[in-house]
Short mmCIF file of C-alpha atoms and ligand atoms in Angstrom, two decimals:
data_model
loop_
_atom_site.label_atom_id
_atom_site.label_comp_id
_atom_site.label_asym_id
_atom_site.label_seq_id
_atom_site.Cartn_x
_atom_site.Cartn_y
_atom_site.Cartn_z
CA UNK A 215 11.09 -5.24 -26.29
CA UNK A 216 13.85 -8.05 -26.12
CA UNK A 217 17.17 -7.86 -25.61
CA UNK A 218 19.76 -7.70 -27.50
CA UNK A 219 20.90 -10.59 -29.14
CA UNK A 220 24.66 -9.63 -29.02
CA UNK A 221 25.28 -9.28 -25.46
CA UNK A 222 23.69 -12.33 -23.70
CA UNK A 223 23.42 -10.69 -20.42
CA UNK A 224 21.57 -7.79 -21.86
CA UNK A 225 18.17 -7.22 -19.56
CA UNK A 226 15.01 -4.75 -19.81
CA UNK A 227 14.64 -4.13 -16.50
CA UNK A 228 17.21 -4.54 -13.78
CA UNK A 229 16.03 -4.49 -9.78
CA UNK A 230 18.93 -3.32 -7.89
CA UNK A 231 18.26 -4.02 -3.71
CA UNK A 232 20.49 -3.94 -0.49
CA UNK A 233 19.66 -7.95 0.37
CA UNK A 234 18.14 -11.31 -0.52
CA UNK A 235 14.67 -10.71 0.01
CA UNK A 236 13.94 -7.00 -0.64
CA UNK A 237 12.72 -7.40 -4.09
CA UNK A 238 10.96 -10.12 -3.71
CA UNK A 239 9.16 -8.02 -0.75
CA UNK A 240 9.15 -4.39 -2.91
CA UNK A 241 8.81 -5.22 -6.64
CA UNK A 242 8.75 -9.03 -6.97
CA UNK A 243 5.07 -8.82 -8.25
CA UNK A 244 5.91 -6.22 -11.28
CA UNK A 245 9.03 -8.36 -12.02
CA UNK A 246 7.46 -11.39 -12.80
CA UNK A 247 4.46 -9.21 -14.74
CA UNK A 248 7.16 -7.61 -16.72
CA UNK A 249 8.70 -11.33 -17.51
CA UNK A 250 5.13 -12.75 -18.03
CA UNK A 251 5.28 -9.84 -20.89
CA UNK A 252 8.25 -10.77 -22.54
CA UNK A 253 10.53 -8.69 -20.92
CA UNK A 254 13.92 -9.75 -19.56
CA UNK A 255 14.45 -9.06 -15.78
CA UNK A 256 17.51 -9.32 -13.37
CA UNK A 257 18.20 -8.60 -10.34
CA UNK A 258 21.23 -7.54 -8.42
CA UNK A 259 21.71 -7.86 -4.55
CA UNK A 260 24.48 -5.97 -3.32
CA UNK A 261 24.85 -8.42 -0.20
CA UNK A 262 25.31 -12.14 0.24
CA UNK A 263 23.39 -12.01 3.84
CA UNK A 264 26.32 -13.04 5.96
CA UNK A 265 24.93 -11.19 8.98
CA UNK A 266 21.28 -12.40 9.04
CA UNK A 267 19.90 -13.83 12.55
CA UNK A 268 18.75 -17.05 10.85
CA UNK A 269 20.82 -18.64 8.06
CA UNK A 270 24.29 -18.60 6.19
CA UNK A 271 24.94 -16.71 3.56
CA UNK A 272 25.24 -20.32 1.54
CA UNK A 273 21.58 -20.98 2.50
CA UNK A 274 20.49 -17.26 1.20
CA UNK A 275 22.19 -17.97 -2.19
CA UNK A 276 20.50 -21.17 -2.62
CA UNK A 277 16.91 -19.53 -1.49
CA UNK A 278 17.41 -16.79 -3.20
CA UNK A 279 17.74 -18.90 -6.67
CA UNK A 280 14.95 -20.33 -5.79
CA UNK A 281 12.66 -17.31 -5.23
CA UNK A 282 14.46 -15.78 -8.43
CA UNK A 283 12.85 -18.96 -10.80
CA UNK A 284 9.60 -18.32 -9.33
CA UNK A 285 9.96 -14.87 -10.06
CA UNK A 286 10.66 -15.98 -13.97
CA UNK A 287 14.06 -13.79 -13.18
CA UNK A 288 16.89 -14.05 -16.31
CA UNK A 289 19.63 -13.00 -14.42
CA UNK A 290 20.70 -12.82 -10.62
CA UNK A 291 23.97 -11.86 -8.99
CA UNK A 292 24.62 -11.06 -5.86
CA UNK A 293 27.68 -8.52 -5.29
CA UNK A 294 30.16 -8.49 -2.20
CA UNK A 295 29.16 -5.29 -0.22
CA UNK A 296 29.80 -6.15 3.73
CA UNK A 297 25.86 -6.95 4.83
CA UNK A 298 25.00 -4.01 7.33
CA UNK A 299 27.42 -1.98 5.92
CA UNK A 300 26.30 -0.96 2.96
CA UNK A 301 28.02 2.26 2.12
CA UNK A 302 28.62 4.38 -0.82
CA UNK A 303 31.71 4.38 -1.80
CA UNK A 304 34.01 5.00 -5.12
CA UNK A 305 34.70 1.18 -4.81
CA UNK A 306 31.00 0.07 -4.75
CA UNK A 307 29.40 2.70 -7.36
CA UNK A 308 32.48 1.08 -9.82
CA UNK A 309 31.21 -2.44 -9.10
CA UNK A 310 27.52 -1.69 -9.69
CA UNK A 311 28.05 0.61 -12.62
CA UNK A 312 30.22 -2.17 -14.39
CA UNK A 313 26.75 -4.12 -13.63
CA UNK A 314 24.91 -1.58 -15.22
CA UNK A 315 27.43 -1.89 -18.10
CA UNK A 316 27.30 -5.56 -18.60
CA UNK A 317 23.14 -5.61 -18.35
CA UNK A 318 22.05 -2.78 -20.01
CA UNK A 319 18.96 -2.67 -18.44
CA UNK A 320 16.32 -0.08 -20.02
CA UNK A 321 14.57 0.56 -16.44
CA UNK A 322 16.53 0.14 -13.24
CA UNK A 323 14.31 -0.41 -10.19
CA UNK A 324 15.74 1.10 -6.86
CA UNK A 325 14.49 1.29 -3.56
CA UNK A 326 13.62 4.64 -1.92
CA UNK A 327 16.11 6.97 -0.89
CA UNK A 328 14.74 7.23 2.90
CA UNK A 329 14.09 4.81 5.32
CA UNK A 330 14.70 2.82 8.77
CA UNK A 331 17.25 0.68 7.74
CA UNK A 332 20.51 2.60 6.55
CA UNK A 333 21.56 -0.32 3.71
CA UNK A 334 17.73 0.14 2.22
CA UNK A 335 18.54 3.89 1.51
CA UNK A 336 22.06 4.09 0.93
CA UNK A 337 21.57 1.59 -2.02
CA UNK A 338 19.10 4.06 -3.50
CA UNK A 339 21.60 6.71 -3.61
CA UNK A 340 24.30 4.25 -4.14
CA UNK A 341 22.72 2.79 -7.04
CA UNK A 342 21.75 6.14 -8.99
CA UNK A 343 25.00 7.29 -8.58
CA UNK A 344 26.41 4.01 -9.86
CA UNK A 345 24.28 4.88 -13.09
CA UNK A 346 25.92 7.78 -13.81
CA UNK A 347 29.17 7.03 -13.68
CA UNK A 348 28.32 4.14 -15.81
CA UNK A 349 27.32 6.65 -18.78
CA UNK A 350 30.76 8.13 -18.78
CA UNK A 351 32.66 7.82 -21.93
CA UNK A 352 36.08 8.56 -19.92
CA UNK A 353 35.38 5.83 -16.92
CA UNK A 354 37.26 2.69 -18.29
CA UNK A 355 35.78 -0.17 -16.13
CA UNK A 356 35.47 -2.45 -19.35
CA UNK A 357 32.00 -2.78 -20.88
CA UNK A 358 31.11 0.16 -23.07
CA UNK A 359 29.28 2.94 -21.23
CA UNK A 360 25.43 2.85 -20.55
CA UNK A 361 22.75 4.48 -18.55
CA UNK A 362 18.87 3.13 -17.62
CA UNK A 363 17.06 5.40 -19.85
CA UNK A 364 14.25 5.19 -16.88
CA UNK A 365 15.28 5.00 -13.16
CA UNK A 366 11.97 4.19 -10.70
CA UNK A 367 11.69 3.53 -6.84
CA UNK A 368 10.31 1.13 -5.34
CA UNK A 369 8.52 2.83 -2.25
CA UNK A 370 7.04 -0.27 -0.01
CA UNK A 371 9.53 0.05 2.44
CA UNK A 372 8.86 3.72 3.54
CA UNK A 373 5.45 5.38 4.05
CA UNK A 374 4.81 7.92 0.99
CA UNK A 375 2.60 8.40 -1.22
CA UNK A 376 3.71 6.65 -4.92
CA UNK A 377 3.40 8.49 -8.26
CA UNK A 378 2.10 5.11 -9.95
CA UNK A 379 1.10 1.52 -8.72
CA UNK A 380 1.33 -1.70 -10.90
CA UNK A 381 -1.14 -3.68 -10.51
CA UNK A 382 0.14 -7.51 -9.41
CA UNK A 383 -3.60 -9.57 -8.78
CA UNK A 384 -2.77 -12.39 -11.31
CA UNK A 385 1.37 -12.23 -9.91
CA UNK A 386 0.35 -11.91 -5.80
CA UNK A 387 0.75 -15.55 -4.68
CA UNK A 388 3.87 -16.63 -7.22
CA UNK A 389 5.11 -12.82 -5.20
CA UNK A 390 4.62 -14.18 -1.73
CA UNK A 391 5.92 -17.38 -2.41
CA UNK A 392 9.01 -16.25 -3.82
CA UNK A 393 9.33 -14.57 -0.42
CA UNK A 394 8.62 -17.81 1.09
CA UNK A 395 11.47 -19.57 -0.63
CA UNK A 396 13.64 -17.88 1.99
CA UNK A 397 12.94 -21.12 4.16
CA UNK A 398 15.76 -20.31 6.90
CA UNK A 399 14.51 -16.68 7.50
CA UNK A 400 10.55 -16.79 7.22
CA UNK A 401 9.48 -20.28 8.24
CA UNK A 402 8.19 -20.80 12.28
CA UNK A 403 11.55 -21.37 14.02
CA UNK A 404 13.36 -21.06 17.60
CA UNK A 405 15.79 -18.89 16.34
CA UNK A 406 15.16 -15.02 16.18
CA UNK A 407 11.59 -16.02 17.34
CA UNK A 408 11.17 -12.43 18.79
CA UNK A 409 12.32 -10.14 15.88
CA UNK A 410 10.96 -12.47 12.84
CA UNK A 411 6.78 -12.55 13.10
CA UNK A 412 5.15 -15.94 12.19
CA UNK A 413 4.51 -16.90 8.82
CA UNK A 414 0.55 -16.10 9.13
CA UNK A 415 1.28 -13.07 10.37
CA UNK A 416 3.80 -11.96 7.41
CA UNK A 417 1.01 -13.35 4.89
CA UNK A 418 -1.49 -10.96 6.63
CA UNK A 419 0.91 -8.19 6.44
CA UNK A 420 2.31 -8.53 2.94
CA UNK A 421 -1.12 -8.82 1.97
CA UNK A 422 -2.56 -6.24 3.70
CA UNK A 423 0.26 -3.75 1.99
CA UNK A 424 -0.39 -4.92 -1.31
CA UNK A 425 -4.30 -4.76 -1.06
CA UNK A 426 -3.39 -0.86 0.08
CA UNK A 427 -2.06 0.34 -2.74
CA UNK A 428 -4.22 -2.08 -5.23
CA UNK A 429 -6.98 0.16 -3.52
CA UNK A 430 -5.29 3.04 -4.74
CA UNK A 431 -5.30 2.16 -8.04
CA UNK A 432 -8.79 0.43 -8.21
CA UNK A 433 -7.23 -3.03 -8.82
CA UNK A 434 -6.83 -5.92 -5.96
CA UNK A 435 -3.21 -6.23 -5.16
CA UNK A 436 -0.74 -3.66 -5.87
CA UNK A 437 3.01 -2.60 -5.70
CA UNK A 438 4.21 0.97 -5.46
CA UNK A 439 6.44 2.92 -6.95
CA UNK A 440 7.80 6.50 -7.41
CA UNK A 441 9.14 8.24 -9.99
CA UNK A 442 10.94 11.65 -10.38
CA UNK A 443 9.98 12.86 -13.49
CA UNK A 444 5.96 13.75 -14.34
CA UNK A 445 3.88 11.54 -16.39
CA UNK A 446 3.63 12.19 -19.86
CA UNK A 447 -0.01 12.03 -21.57
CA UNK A 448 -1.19 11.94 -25.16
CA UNK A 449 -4.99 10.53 -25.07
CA UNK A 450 -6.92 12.07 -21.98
CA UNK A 451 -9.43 9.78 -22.59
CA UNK A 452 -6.93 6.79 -21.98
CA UNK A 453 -5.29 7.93 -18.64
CA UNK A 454 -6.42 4.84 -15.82
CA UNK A 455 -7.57 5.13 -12.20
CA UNK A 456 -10.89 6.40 -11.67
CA UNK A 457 -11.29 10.09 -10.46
CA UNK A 458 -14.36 9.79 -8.38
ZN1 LIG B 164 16.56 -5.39 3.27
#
């Protein structure tokens, strides 16, 4: 499916996350898959990263440019939300739902709605209420009104079961190293040595999480997601994931 030709900025598939660096962790795998396929992807970080331990926010927009070409990404932006206080507000549903507007995306990615860290699941409930308002007729933010037709979650963050896995095997190393573009936060350093893990260590652990839930599916390397509604089926005979 491509985009429309009228509105440049028009995506398939828009990845909405709290920081620099979620998506690439969550969903970076399926976002390059879905480019590889033709579709258009974006992604929208509602903080610059001013409060990280390691880095300025300048250095997180540069890295995070970088990890978006590896990721074969159309579109980034990164919004102004306070980092660590990401909060849902009137103000900051209006300025992701004009995003919404502006993009068009068919399938917005969102993180899970629970969590440790409060930005992680206040975006999720943030960002589906952003999509609402951005379907109503009456709301005049400019842009004509627009809703994702499909709204998905990514789940790495939080232990629960997901509803469906995409499987990542031929996307896993362009995913990690899109993680490792973020040079000031994930390479061996002084700084924050005791809250950031060394880079084998993250590599063992990223890989460990996506060979979980490739397991699940039968494939090697996986990504996770969840979805509210139920699957929908027309060929039995078609349905993937062995039974037994
Ligand atoms: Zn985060």
């Amino acid at each position: 499916m491509s985009a429309t030709p009228a509105n440049p900025l028009a995506l398939d598939i828009l990845a909405v996350a709290a920081h620099r660096d979620d998506v690439e962790q969550t969903c970076g795998g399926t976002l390059l898959k879905m480019a590889q396929m033709g579709h258009r992807t974006g992604i929208l970080d509602l903080t610059k990263g001013e409060m990280g331990t390691r880095g300025s926010a300048e250095d997180r927009a540069r890295e995070a440019l970088d990890a978006a070409k590896i990721l074969c990404v159309s579109w980034r932006h990164a919004l102004d939300v306070p980092d660590g206080r990401v909060e849902n507000t009137w103000e900051n549903r209006l300025k992701v739902a004009r995003v919404i507007r502006e993009t068009t995306p068919r399938v917005l990615i969102l993180p899970y709605w629970e969590g440790r860290h409060p930005d992680h699941y206040t975006a999720s409930i943030l960002g589906y209420e952003a999509c609402f308002l951005a379907g109503l007729k009456k709301l005049e933010i400019g842009a004509e009104p627009h809703r994702p037709f499909k709204i998905i979650y990514a789940t790495l963050y939080y232990d629960i079961r997901p509803t469906f896995v995409v499987d990542i095997t031929d996307q896993f190393e362009a995913r990690f190293d899109s993680l490792m573009a973020y040079k000031t936060q994930f390479s061996d350093q002084e700084a924050g040595k005791g809250i950031f893990p060394a880079r084998a260590e993250i590599r063992a652990r990223v890989e460990a999480m996506a060979r979980y839930y490739g397991m699940l599916a039968g494939v090697t390397y996986g990504e996770p997601f969840l979805q509210k509604e139920v699957g929908l089926v027309e060929d039995l005979t078609l349905i993937p994931v062995k039974s037994i």
